[in-house]
mmCIF file of C-alpha atoms in Angstrom:
data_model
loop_
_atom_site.group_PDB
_atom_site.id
_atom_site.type_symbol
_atom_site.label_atom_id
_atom_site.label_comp_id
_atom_site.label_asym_id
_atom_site.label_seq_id
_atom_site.Cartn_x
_atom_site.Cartn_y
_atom_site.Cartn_z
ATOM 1 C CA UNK A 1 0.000 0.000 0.000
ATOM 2 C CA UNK A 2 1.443 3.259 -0.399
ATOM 3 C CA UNK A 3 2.759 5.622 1.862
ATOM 4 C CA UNK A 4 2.194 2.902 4.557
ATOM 5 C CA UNK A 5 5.756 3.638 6.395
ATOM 6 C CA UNK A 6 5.205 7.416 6.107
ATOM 7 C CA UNK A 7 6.316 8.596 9.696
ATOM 8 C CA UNK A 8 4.717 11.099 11.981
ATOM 9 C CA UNK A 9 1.447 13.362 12.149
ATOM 10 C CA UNK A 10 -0.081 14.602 9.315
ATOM 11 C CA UNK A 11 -2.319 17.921 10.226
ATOM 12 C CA UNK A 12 -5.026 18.560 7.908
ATOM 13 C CA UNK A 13 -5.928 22.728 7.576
ATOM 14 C CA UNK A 14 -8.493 24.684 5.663
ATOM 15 C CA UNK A 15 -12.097 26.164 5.329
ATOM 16 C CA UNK A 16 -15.127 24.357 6.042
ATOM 17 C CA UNK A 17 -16.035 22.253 2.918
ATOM 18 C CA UNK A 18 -12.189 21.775 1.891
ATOM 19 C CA UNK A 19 -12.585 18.411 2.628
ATOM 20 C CA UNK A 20 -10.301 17.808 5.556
ATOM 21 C CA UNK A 21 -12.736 14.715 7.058
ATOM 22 C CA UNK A 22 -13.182 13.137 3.775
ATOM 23 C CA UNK A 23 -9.495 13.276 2.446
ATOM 24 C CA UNK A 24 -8.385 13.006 6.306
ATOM 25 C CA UNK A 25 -10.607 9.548 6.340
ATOM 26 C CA UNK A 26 -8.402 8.464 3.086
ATOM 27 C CA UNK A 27 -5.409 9.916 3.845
ATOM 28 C CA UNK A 28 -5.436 7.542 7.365
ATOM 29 C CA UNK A 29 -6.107 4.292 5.615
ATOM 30 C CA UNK A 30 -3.121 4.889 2.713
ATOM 31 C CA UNK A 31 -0.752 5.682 5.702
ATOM 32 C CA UNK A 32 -1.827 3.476 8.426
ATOM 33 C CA UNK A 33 -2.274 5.932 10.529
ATOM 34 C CA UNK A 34 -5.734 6.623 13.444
ATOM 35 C CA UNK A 35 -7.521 9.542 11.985
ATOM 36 C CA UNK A 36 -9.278 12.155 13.989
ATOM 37 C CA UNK A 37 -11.751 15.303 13.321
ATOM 38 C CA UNK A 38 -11.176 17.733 15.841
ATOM 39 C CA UNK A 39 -14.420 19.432 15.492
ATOM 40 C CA UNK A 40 -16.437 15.684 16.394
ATOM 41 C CA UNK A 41 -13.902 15.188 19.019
ATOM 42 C CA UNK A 42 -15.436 18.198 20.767
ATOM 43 C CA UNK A 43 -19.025 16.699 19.715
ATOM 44 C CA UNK A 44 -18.236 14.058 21.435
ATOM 45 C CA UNK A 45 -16.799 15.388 24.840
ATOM 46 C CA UNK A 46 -19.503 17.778 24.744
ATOM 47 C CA UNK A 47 -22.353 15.338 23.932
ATOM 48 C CA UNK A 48 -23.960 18.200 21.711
ATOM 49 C CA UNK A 49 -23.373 19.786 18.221
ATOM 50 C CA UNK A 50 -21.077 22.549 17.466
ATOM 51 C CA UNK A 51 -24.055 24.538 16.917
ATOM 52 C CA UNK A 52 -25.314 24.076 20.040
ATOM 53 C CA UNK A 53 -21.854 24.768 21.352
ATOM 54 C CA UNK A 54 -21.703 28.333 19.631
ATOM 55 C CA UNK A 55 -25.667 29.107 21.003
ATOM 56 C CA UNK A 56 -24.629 28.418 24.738
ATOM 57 C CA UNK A 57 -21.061 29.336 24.770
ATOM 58 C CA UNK A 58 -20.770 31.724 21.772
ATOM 59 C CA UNK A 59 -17.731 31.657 19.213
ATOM 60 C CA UNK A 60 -14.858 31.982 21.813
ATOM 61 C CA UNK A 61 -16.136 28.893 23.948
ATOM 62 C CA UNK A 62 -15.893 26.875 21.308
ATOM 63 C CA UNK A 63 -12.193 28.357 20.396
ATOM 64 C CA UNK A 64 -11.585 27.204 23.880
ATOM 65 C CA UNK A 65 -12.360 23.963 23.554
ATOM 66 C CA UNK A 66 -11.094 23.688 20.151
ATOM 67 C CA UNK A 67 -7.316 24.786 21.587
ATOM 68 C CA UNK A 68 -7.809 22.214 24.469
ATOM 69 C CA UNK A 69 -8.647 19.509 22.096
ATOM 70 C CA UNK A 70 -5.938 19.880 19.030
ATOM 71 C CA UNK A 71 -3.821 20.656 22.019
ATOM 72 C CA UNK A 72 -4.516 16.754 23.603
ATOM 73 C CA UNK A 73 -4.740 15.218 19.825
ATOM 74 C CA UNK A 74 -1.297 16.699 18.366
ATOM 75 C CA UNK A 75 0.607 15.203 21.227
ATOM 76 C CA UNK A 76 -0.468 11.700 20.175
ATOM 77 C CA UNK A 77 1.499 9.665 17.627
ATOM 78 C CA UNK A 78 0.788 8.299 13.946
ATOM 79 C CA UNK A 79 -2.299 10.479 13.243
ATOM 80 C CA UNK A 80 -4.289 12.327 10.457
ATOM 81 C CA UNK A 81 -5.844 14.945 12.090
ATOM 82 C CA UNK A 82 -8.653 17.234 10.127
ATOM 83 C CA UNK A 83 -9.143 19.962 12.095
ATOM 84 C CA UNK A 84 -11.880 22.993 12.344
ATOM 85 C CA UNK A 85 -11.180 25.965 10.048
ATOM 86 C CA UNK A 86 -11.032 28.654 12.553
ATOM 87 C CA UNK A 87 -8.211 26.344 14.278
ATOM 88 C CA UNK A 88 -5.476 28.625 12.678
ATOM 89 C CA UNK A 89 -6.869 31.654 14.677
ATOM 90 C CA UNK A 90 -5.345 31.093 17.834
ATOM 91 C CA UNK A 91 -1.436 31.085 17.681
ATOM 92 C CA UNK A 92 -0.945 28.146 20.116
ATOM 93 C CA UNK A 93 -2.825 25.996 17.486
ATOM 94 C CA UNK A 94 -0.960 27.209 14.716
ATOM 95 C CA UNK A 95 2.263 26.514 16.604
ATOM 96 C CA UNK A 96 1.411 23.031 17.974
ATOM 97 C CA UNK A 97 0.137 21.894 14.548
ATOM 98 C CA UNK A 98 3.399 23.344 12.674
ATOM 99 C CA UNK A 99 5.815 21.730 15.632
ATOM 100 C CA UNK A 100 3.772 18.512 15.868
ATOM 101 C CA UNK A 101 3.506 17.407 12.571
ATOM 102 C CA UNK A 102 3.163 18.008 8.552
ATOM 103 C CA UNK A 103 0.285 20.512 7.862
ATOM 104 C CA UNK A 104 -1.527 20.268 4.542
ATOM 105 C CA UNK A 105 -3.350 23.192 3.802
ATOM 106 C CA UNK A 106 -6.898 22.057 1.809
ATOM 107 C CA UNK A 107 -7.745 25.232 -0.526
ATOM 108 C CA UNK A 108 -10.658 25.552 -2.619
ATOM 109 C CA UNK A 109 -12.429 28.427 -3.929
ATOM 110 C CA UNK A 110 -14.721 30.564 -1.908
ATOM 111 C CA UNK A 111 -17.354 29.907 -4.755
ATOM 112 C CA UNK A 112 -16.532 26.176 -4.462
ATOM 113 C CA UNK A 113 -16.963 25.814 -1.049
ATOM 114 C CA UNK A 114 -20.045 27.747 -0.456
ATOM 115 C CA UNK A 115 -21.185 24.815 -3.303
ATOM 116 C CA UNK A 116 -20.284 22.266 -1.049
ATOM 117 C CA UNK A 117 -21.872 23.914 2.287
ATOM 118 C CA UNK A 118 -25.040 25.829 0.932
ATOM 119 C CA UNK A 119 -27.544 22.884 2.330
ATOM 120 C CA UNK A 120 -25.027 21.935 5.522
ATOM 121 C CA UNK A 121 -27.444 23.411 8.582
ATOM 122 C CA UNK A 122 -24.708 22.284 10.969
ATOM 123 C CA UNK A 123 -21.861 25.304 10.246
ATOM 124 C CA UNK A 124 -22.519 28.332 12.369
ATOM 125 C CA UNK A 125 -20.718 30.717 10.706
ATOM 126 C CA UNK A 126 -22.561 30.276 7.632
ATOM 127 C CA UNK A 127 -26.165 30.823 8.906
ATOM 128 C CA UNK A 128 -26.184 34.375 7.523
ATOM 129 C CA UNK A 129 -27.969 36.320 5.349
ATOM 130 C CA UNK A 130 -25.401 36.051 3.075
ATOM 131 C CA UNK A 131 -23.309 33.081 3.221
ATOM 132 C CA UNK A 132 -21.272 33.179 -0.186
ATOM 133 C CA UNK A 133 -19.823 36.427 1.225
ATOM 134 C CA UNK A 134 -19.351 34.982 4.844
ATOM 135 C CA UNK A 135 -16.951 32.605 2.736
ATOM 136 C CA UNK A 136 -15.530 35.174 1.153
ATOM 137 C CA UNK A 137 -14.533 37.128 4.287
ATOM 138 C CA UNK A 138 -13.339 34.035 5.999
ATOM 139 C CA UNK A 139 -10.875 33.155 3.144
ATOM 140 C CA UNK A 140 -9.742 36.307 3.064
ATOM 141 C CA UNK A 141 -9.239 36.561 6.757
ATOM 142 C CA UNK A 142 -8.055 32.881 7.228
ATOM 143 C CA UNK A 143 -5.837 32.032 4.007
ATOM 144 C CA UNK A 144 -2.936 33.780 5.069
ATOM 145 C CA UNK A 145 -3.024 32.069 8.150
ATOM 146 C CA UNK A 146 -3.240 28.493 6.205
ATOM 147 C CA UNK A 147 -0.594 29.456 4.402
ATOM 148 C CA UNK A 148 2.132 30.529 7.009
ATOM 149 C CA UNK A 149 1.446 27.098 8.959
ATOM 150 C CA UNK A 150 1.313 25.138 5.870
ATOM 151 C CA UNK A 151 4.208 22.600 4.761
ATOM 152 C CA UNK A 152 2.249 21.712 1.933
ATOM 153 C CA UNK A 153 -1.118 23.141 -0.244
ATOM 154 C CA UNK A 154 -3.148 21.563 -1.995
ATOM 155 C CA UNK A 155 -6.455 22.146 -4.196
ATOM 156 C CA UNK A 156 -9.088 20.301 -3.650
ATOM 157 C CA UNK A 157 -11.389 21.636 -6.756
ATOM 158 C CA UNK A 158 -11.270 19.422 -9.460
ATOM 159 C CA UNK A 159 -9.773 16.215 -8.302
ATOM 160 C CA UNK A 160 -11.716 13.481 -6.368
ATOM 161 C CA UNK A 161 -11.275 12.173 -3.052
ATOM 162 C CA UNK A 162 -8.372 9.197 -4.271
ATOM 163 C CA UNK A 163 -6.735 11.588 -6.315
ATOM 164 C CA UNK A 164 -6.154 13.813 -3.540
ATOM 165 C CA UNK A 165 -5.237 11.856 -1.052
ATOM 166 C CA UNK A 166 -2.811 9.809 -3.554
ATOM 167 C CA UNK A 167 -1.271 12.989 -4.376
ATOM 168 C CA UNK A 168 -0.654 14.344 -0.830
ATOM 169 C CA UNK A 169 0.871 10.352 -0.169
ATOM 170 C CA UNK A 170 2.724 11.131 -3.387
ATOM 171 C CA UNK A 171 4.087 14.225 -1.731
ATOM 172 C CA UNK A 172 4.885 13.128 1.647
ATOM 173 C CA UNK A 173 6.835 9.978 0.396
ATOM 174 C CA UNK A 174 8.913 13.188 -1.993
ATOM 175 C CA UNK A 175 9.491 14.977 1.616
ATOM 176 C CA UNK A 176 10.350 11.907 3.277
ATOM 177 C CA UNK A 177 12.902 10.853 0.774
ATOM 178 C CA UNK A 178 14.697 14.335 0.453
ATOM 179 C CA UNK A 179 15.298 13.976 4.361
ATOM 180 C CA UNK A 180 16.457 10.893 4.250
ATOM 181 C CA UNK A 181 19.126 11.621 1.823
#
């Protein structure tokens, strides 16, 4: 299988409707590796959805729990780890993910990913009046961000799930040769 020996944490980054679960899901089995989504992590502690989260404990509750949780999941070993896409606001995160392990930033279009999200009741941030432009204010606030943390970035438009996740194996085995040499 390939990839299989690929060694350490592989940190998954980008908006909501990149596709960090889904390629994070496929990226674990072609690596061997336990795969984790921060955001049902929380879920789970919590016993409630993120929405519910943000109505009882606003935005920065959640942030809290979010740095308390990637904090706990980046220390473990062998993981794919998709995380939420405001993770990259708080330093710490940024830090712990970019110290921890490889981050792979997943970009798509603003116009893409409002595609993707348009029906999803179950993302916060995006019950607006205007949603498209929430997406486009995010991306412009959060790219950067993805960016400066990011070993490696990758667009998830117009490939499909195996493709992607081949591709970012493809890559990592390229990384892991070069320091091995």
């Amino acid at each position: 299988m390939p990839g299989m020996n690929l060694p350490g944490n592989f940190f998954l980054v980008g908006l909501m409707g990149a596709g960090k679960t889904t390629i994070g899901r496929a990226l674990a089995r072609l690596t061997n590796k336990v795969f984790y989504d921060s955001d049902h992590e929380i879920e789970a502690r919590t016993g409630v959805r993120i929405p519910i989260i943000f109505e009882l404990e606003g935005e920065a509750g959640f942030r809290q729990r979010e740095v308390e949780t990637i904090r706990e999941l980046t220390a473990l070993q062998d993981v794919v780890l998709a995380t939420g896409g405001g993770a990259v606001l708080n330093p710490d995160n940024r830090h712990r993910l970019a110290s921890e392990g490889y981050v792979i930033y997943l970009r798509a279009s603003p116009e893409d990913l409002y595609q993707r999200t348009r029906l999803d009741k179950n993302r916060p941030l995006l019950q607006t009046a205007d949603p498209k432009g929430r997406l486009q204010a995010l991306y412009a606030e959060r790219d950067p961000l993805y960016r400066e943390v990011a070993d490696l970035v990758v667009d998830t438009s117009r490939q499909s799930v195996n493709q992607l996740a081949l591709h970012i194996v493809h890559e990592l085995q390229k990384k892991h040769a070069n320091r091995s040499c």
